[in-house]
XYZ file of C-alpha atoms in Angstrom:
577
model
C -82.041 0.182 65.225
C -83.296 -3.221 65.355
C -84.140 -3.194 61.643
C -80.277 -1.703 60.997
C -79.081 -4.774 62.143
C -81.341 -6.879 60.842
C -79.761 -5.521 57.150
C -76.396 -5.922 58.561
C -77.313 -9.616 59.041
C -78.905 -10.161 55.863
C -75.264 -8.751 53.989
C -73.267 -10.854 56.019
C -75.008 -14.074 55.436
C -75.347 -13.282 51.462
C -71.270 -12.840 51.652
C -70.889 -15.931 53.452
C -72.947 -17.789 51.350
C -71.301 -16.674 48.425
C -74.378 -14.789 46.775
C -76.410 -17.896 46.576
C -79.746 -17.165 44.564
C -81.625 -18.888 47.688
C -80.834 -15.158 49.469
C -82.281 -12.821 46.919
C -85.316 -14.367 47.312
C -85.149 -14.095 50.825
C -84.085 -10.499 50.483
C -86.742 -9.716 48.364
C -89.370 -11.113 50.561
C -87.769 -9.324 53.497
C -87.450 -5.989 51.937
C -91.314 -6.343 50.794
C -92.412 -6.989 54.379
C -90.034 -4.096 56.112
C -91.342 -1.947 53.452
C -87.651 -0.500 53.083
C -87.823 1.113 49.983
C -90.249 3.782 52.357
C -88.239 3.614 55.009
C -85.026 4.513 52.999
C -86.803 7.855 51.525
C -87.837 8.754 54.975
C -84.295 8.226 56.360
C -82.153 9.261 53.388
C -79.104 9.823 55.818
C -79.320 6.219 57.186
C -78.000 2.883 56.750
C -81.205 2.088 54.398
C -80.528 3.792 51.128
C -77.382 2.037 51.382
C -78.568 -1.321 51.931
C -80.620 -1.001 48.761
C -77.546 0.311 47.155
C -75.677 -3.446 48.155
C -78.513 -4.812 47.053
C -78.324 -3.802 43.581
C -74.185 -4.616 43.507
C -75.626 -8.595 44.881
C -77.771 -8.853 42.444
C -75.385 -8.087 39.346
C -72.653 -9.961 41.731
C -75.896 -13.173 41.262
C -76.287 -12.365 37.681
C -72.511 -12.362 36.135
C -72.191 -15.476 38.334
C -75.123 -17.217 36.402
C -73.409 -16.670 33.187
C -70.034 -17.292 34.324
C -72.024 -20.834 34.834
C -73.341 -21.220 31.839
C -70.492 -20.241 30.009
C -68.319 -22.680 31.896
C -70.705 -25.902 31.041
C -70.563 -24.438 27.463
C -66.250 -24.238 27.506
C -64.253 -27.390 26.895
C -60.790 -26.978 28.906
C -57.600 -27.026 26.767
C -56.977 -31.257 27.275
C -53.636 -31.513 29.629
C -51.806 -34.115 28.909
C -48.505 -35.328 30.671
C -46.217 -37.862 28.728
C -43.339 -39.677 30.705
C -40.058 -39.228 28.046
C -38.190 -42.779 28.827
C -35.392 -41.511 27.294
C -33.323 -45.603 27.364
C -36.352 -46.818 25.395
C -36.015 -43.635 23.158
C -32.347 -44.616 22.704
C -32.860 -48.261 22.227
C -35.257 -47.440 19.787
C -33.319 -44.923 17.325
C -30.271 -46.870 17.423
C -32.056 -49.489 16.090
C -33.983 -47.887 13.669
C -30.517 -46.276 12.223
C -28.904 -49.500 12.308
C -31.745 -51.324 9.960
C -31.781 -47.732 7.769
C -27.733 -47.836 7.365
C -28.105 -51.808 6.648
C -30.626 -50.992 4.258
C -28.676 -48.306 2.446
C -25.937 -50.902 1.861
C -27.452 -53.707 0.899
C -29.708 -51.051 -1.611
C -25.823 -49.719 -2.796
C -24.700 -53.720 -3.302
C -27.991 -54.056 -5.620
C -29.194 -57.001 -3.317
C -32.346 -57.970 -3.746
C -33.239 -58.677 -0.043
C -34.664 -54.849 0.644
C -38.255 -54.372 -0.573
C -37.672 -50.532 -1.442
C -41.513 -49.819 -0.865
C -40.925 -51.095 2.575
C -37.569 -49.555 3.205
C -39.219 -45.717 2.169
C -42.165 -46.336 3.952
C -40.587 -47.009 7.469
C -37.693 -44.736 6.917
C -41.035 -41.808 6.419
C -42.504 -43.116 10.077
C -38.788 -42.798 11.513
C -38.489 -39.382 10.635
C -41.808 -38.292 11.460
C -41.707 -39.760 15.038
C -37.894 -38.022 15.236
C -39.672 -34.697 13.868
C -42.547 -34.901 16.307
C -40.234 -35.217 19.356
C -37.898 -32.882 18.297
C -39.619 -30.348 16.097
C -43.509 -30.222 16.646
C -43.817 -30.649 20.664
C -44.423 -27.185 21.743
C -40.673 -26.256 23.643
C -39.255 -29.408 22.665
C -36.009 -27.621 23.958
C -37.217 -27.016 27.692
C -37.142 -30.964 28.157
C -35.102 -32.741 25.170
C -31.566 -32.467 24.576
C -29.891 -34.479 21.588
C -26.234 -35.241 23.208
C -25.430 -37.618 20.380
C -24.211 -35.784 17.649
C -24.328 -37.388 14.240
C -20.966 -38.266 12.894
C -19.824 -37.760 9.258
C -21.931 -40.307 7.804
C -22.351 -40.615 3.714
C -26.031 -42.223 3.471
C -26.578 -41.483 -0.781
C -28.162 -44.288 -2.741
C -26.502 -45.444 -5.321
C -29.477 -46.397 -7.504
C -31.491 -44.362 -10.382
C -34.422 -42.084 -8.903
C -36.773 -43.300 -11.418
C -36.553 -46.631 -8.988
C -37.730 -44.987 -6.207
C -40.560 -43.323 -8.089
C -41.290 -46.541 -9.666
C -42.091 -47.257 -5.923
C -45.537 -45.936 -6.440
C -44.301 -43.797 -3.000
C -45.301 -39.768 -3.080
C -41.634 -38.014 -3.178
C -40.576 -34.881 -2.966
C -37.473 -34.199 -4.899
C -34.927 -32.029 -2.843
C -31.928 -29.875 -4.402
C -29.757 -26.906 -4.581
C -30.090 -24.804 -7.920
C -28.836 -26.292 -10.762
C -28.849 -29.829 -9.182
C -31.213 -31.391 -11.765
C -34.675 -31.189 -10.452
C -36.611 -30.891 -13.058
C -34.234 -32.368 -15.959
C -34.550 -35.487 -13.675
C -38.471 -35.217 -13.113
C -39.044 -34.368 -17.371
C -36.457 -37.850 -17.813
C -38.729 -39.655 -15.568
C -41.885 -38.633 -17.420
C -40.597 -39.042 -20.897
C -39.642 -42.814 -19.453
C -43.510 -42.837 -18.896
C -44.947 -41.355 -21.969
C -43.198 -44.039 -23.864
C -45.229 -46.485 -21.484
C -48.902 -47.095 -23.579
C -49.882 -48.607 -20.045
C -48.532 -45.630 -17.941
C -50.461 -42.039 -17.166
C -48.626 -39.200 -16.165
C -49.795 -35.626 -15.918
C -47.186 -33.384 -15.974
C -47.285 -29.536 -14.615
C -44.184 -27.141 -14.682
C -45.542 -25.182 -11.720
C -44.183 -21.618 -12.387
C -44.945 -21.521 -16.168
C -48.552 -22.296 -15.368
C -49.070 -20.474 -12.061
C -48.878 -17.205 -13.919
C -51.918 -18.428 -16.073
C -54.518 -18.777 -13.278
C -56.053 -16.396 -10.896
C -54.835 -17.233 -7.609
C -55.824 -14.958 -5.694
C -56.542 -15.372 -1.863
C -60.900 -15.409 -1.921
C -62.345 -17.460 0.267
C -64.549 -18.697 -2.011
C -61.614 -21.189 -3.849
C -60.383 -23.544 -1.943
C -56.564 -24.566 -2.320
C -57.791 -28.050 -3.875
C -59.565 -26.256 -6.594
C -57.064 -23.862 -7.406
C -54.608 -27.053 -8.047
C -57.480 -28.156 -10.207
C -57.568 -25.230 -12.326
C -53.750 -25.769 -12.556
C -54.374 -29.353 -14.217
C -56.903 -28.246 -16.561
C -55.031 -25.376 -18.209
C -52.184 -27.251 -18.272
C -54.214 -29.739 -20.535
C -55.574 -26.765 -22.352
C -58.889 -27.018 -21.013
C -61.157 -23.794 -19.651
C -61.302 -24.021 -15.672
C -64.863 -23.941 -15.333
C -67.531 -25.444 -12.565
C -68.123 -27.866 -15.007
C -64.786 -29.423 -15.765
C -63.666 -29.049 -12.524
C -66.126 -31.775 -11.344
C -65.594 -34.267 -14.211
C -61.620 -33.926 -13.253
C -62.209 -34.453 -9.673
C -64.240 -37.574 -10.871
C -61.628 -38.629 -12.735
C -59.284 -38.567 -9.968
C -61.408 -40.462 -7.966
C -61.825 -43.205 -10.166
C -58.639 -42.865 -11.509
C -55.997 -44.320 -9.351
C -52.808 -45.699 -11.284
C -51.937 -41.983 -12.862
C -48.720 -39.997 -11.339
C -48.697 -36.422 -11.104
C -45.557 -34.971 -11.192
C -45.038 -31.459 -9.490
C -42.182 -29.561 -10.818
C -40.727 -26.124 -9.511
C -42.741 -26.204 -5.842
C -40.588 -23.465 -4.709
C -41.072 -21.072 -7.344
C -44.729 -21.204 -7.263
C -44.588 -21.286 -3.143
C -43.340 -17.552 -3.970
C -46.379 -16.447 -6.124
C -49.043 -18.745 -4.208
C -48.015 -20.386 -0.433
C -51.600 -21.840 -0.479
C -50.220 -23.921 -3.000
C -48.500 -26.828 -0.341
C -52.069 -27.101 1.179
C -53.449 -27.509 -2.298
C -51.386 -30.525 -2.638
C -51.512 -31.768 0.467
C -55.454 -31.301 0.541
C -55.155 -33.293 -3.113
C -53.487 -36.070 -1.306
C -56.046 -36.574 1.559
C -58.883 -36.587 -1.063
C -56.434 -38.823 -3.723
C -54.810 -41.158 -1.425
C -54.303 -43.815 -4.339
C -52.727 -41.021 -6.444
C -49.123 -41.158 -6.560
C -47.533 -37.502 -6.429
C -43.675 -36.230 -6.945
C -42.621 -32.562 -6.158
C -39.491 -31.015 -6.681
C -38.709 -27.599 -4.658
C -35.164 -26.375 -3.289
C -34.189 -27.391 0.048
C -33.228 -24.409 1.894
C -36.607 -23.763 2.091
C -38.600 -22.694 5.473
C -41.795 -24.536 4.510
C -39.592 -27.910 4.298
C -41.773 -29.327 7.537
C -44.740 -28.439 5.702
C -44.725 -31.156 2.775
C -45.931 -34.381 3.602
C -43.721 -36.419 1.895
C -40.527 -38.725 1.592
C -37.435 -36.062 0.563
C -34.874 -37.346 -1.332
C -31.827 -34.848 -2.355
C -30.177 -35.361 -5.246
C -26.218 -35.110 -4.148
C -24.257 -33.165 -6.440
C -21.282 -34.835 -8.817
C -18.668 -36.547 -7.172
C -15.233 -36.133 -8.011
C -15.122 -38.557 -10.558
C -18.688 -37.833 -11.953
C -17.445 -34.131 -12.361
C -14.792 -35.692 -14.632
C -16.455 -38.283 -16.514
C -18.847 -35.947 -17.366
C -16.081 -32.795 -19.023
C -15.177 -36.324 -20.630
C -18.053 -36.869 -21.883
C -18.621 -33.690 -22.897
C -15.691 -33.167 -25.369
C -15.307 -36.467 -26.447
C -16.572 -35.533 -29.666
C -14.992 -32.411 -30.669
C -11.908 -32.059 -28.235
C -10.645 -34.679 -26.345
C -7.399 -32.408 -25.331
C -9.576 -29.341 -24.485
C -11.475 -31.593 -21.976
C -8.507 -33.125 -20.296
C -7.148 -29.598 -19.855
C -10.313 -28.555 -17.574
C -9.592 -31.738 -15.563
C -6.139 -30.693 -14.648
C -6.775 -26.632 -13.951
C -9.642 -27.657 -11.297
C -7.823 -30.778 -9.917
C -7.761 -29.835 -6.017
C -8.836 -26.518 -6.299
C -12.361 -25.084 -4.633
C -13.964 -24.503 -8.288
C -14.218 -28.361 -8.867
C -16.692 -28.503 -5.814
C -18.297 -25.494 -7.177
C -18.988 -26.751 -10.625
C -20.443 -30.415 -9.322
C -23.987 -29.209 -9.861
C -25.295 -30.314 -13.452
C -26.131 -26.687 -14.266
C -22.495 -25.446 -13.380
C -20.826 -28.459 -14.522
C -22.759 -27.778 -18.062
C -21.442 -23.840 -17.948
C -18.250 -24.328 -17.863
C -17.330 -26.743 -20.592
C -19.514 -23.929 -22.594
C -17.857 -21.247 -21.450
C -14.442 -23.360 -22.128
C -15.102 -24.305 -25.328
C -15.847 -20.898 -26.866
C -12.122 -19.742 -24.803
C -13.408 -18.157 -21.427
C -10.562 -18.460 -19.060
C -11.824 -21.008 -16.198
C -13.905 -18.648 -13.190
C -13.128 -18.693 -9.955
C -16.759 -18.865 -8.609
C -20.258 -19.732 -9.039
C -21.283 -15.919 -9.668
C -18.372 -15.344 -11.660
C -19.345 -18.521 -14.292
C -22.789 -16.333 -14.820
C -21.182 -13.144 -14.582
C -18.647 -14.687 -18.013
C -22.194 -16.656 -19.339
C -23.358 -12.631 -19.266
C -20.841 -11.226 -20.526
C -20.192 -13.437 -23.515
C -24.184 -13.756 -24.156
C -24.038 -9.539 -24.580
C -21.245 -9.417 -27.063
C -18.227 -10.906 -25.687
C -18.461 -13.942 -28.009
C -19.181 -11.769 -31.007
C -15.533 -9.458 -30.347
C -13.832 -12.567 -30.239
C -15.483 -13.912 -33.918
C -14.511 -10.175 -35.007
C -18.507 -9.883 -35.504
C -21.438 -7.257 -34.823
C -25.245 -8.515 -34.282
C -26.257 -5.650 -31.994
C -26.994 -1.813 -32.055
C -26.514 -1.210 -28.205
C -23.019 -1.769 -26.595
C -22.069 -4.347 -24.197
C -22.176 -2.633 -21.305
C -25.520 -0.675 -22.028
C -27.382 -4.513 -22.512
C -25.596 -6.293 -19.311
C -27.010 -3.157 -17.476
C -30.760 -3.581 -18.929
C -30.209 -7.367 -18.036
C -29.784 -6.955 -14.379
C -32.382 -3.904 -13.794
C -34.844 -6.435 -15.619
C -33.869 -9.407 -13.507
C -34.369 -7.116 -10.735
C -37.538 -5.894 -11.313
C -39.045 -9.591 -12.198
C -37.607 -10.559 -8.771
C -38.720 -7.772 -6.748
C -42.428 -9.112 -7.686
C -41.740 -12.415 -7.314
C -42.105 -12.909 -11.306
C -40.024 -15.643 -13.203
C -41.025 -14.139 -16.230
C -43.457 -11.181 -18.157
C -44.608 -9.975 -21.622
C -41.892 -8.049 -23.673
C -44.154 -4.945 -23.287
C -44.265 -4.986 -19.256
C -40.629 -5.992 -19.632
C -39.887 -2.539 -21.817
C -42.291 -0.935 -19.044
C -39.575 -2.296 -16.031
C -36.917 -0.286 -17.237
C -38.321 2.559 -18.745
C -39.811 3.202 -15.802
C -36.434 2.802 -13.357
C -34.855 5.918 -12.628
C -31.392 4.591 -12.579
C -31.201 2.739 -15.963
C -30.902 6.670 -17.703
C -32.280 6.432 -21.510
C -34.889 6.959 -23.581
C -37.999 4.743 -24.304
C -36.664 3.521 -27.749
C -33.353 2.450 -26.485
C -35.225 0.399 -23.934
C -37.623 -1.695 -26.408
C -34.116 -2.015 -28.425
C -32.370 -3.535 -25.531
C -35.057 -5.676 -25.107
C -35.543 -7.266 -27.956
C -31.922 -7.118 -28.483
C -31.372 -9.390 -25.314
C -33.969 -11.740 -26.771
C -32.537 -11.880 -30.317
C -29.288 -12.135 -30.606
C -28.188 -12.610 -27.363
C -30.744 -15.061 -25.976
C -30.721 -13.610 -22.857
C -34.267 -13.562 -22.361
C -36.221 -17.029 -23.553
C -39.756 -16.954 -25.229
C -41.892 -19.576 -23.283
C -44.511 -20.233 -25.576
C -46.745 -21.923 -22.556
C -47.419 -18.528 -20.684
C -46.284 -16.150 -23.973
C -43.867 -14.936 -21.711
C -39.965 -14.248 -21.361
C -37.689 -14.952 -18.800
C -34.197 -15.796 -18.316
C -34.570 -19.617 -18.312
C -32.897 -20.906 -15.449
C -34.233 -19.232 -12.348
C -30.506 -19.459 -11.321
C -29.597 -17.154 -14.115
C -32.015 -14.281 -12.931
C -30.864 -14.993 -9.099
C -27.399 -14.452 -10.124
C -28.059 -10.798 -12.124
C -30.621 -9.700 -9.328
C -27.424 -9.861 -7.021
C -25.939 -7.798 -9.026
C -28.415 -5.094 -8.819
C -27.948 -5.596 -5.011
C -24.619 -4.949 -5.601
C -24.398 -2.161 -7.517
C -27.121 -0.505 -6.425
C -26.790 0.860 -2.715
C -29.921 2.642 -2.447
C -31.279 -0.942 -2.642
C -32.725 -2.367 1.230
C -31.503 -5.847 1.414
C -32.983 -6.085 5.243
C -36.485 -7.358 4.602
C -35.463 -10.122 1.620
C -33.461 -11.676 4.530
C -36.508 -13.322 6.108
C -37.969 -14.174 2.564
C -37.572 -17.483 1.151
C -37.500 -16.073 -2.563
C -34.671 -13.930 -2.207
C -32.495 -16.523 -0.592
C -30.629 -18.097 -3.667
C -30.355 -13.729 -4.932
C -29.074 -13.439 -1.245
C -25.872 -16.077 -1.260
C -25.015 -14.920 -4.576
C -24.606 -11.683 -3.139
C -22.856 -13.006 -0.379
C -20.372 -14.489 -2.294
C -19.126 -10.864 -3.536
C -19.580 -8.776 -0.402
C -19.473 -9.771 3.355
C -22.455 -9.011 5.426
C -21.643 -8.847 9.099
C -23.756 -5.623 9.319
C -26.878 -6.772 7.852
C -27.355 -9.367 10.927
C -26.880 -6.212 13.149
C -29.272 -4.175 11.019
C -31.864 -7.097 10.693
C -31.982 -7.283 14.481
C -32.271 -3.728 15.103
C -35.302 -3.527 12.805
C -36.917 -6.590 14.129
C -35.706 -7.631 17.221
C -35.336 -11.193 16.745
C -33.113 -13.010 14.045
C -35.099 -16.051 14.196
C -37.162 -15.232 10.551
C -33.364 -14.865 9.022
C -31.821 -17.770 10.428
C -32.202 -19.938 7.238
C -30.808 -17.560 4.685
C -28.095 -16.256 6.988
C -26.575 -19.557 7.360
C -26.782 -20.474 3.804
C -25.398 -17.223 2.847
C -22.484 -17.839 5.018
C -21.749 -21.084 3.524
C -20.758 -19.177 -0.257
C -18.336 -16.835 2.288
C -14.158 -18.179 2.512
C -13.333 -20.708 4.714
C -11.535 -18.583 7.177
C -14.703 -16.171 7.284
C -17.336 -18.779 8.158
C -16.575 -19.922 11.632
C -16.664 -16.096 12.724
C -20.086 -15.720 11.063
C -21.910 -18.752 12.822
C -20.398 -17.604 16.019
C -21.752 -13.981 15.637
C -25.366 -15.077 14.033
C -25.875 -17.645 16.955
C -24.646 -14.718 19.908
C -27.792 -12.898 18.239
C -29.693 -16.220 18.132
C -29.019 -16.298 21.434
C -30.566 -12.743 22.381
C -34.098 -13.854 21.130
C -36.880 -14.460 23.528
C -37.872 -17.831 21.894
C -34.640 -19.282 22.263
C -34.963 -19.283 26.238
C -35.344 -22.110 28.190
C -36.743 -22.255 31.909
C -34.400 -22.692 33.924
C -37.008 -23.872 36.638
C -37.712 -27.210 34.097
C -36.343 -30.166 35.989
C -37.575 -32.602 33.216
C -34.867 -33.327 30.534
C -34.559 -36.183 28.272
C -31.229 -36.890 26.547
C -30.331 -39.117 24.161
């Protein structure tokens, strides 16, 4: 008995000690000198075999706490760190900062000299990164700042030319809707250059050369290298080891050249890697002066890492200067009839993009009534591009009938869009719709309706860098994609609402067909709205007027169901400003 408790002493001080190593070699010892191990096969109905048992269980108990040790001096703790929001200084200090920026604007407008535009872009950058930072990039920004302030109507457009602000030397990324100018403006700017002997300017059409390289996703090629490859085959050179390292010498001993960027959102579709390609081009090229251009309802916006500027679309009189301009030449009368029939109606802020603005003195001019809508002006462009045009001169070019080439149109548009394509070989092209079920005819009327839409019609545009077709204008394939998506109701439109490539296809759609059940359907299959948030809201902005308010309302009730859009009600900490 006295040995019993003897054990029971031993466990009880190990437990209070918290299973110091000290004790197991005091246990050990003791065990030795008892000679328990004996003991316990004598008595294998006592207290001993037990004892030995809790023994064991210490020792592991010793052993996981040694690691747990060593694993701890090995960890480095998350860093806490608590910042004190003064929310008057915050206050003080953006209505200052908007108050120099809105100076600045006008005295930039009134072509006074006073603003050093380098300056001006370069604080105007810090401004909105600090407001992004606060607002955007601190993890539940919405748990502890509140903006109460909401921005008035307030018209900040410079009036000067962009090639000023890329004379800056400043990296730019060139914002716009489709058909806003983008890349007419960035080709303007670089054929200002070329005629420069002292200026260097590599140019790269992003989406005509993307389909040219291998891009795909090894680990092996870095982003950087992959834009590399893109420079050399634009200057018709072989991407090898070898010229990739006298190019990256180059650029770092070259630091007065501009590369120009055009069409970021189009390749973003075939290649995402390719904003960390730039960016990681930047870091290693900080002398190098860049320009992008890329839509702006894009979801990767926050991602590019420079000054956005958006080019605004016509104003009223712009609109009307330019039909002016347009028939100045041929007829003046025909012109100031378009003025008249869109005066205060919603088409003139429809057609205030270059692209549309273009389109419908075309269509005009060859006696399309005026459309009523953005789709509709490439639904006529189709139309008179298949045959229309050639009824009216009482003339026959093609074998197939109208309706028979509009159709092979949109099933090719679809299936270029469907794999995020802007363009592909006449013989894959022949492939696309011989091999969809729904366009019903043989191989040889396919090949005819595709070369027929290429010649004539000049529907489909031979683009002699990538030996490819395409539809030109990415707009133009956008618009007759929707048109699949209308027509064809076997179609799932769910899953392109959370995909940045489909948007423009998507509010095309939209303008034709209301789409109160996709939101319901999108949530259903994916229990949160938040991916679709973007193209939902743009879509709702090509819906009527009287349509739109009910829209928000319902997409931000189902905003409102998602788990990230919580706040904690517990958070006493709010900053408002």
């Amino acid at each position: 008995m006295p040995l019993a408790i003897e054990c029971n002493k031993i466990l009880k001080k190990i437990v209070s000690n918290s299973f110091s190593k000290q004790e197991i070699d005091a246990i050990e010892n003791f065990i030795s000198k008892e000679n328990i191990h004996k003991v316990s096969e004598q008595h294998k109905q006592s207290v001993f075999p037990e004892f030995l048992n809790a023994i064991k269980v210490i020792k592991k108990i010793i052993s996981q706490k040694q690691e747990l040790t060593v694993l701890s001096n090995e960890y480095i703790d998350e860093p806490q760190i608590s910042i004190i929001f003064q929310n008057d200084k915050i206050d003080r200090w953006i209505e200052s900062k908007c108050k120099a920026y809105k100076q600045n604007i006008y005295d930039i407008n009134k072509s006074k000299e006073c603003v050093d535009l380098a300056l001006f872009l370069t604080d105007t950058q810090k401004t909105l990164n600090a407001l992004d930072i606060l607002i955007n990039k601190v993890e539940d920004s919405k748990k502890f700042i509140t903006i109460t302030k909401k921005s008035k109507e307030y018209s900040d457009g410079l009036s000067i030319s962009p090639f000023e602000l890329f004379d800056s030397s400043y990296d730019i990324a060139v914002f716009g809707g489709a058909g806003a100018g983008k890349t007419t403006t960035l080709q303007m700017y670089v054929k200002k250059l070329l005629s420069d002997s002292n200026s260097k300017v590599i140019y790269i059409p992003l989406n005509r050369y993307m389909s040219k390289i291998n891009v795909s996703l090894d680990d092996k090629i870095g982003h950087y290298d992959i834009l590399l490859s893109l420079i050399l085959t634009a200057k018709d050179l072989e991407s090898n080891q070898d010229n990739i390292i006298s190019i990256k010498n180059y650029f770092s001993d070259e630091v007065k050249i501009k590369l120009v960027l055009d069409g970021l959102d189009e390749a973003y579709a075939k290649y995402p890697g390719i904003i960390d390609a730039i960016n990681e081009f930047k870091t290693k090229h900080p002398l190098i002066q860049i320009l992008i251009s890329s839509r702006d309802c894009v979801s990767y916006l926050s991602k590019v890492n420079f000054l956005g500027i958006t080019l605004l679309p016509f104003s009223e009189q712009q609109l009307y200067k330019f039909i002016t301009s347009w028939f100045k030449n041929n007829d003046v009368i025909l012109g100031e009839r378009i003025i008249e029939s869109i005066k205060g109606k919603e088409i003139a802020e429809i057609v205030k993009t270059p692209l549309l603005a273009t389109l419908l003195c075309d269509l005009a001019e060859k006696g399309i009534d005026i459309p009523r809508s953005e789709s509709e002006i490439f639904t006529k462009r189709l139309e008179l591009f298949c045959g229309v045009y050639d009824t009216y001169k009482a003339i026959r070019r093609t074998t197939l009938s109208q309706s028979i080439l509009q159709k092979a149109a949109i099933k090719i548009a679809y299936a270029l869009h469907s794999r995020n394509l802007r363009s592909g070989t006449k013989s894959d092209i022949i492939k696309f719709i011989a091999n969809d079920s729904s366009f019903n005819y043989d191989n040889e009327t396919c090949s005819t309706a595709v070369g027929e839409l290429i010649d004539p019609c000049n529907m489909l545009v031979h683009d002699a860098i990538s030996g490819t077709y395409s539809f030109g204008h990415l707009r133009y394939q956008e618009h007759l994609a929707s048109l699949e998506l209308l027509q064809n109701r076997s179609i799932e439109i769910v899953p392109y609402l959370k995909n940045d490539w489909w948007r423009g296809t998507l509010c095309l759609y939209a303008q034709n067909c209301e789409f109160f059940s996709l939101i319901e359907e999108f949530t259903l299959k994916y229990h949160n709205i938040q991916s679709a948030l973007i193209t939902l809201r743009e879509m709702t902005k090509y819906r009527p007027k009287k349509e739109q308010a009910n829209l928000l309302y319902l997409i931000g009730k189902y905003e409102g169901t998602d788990d990230s859009f919580y706040v904690d009600p517990d958070w006493e900490h709010t900053a408002h400003w």
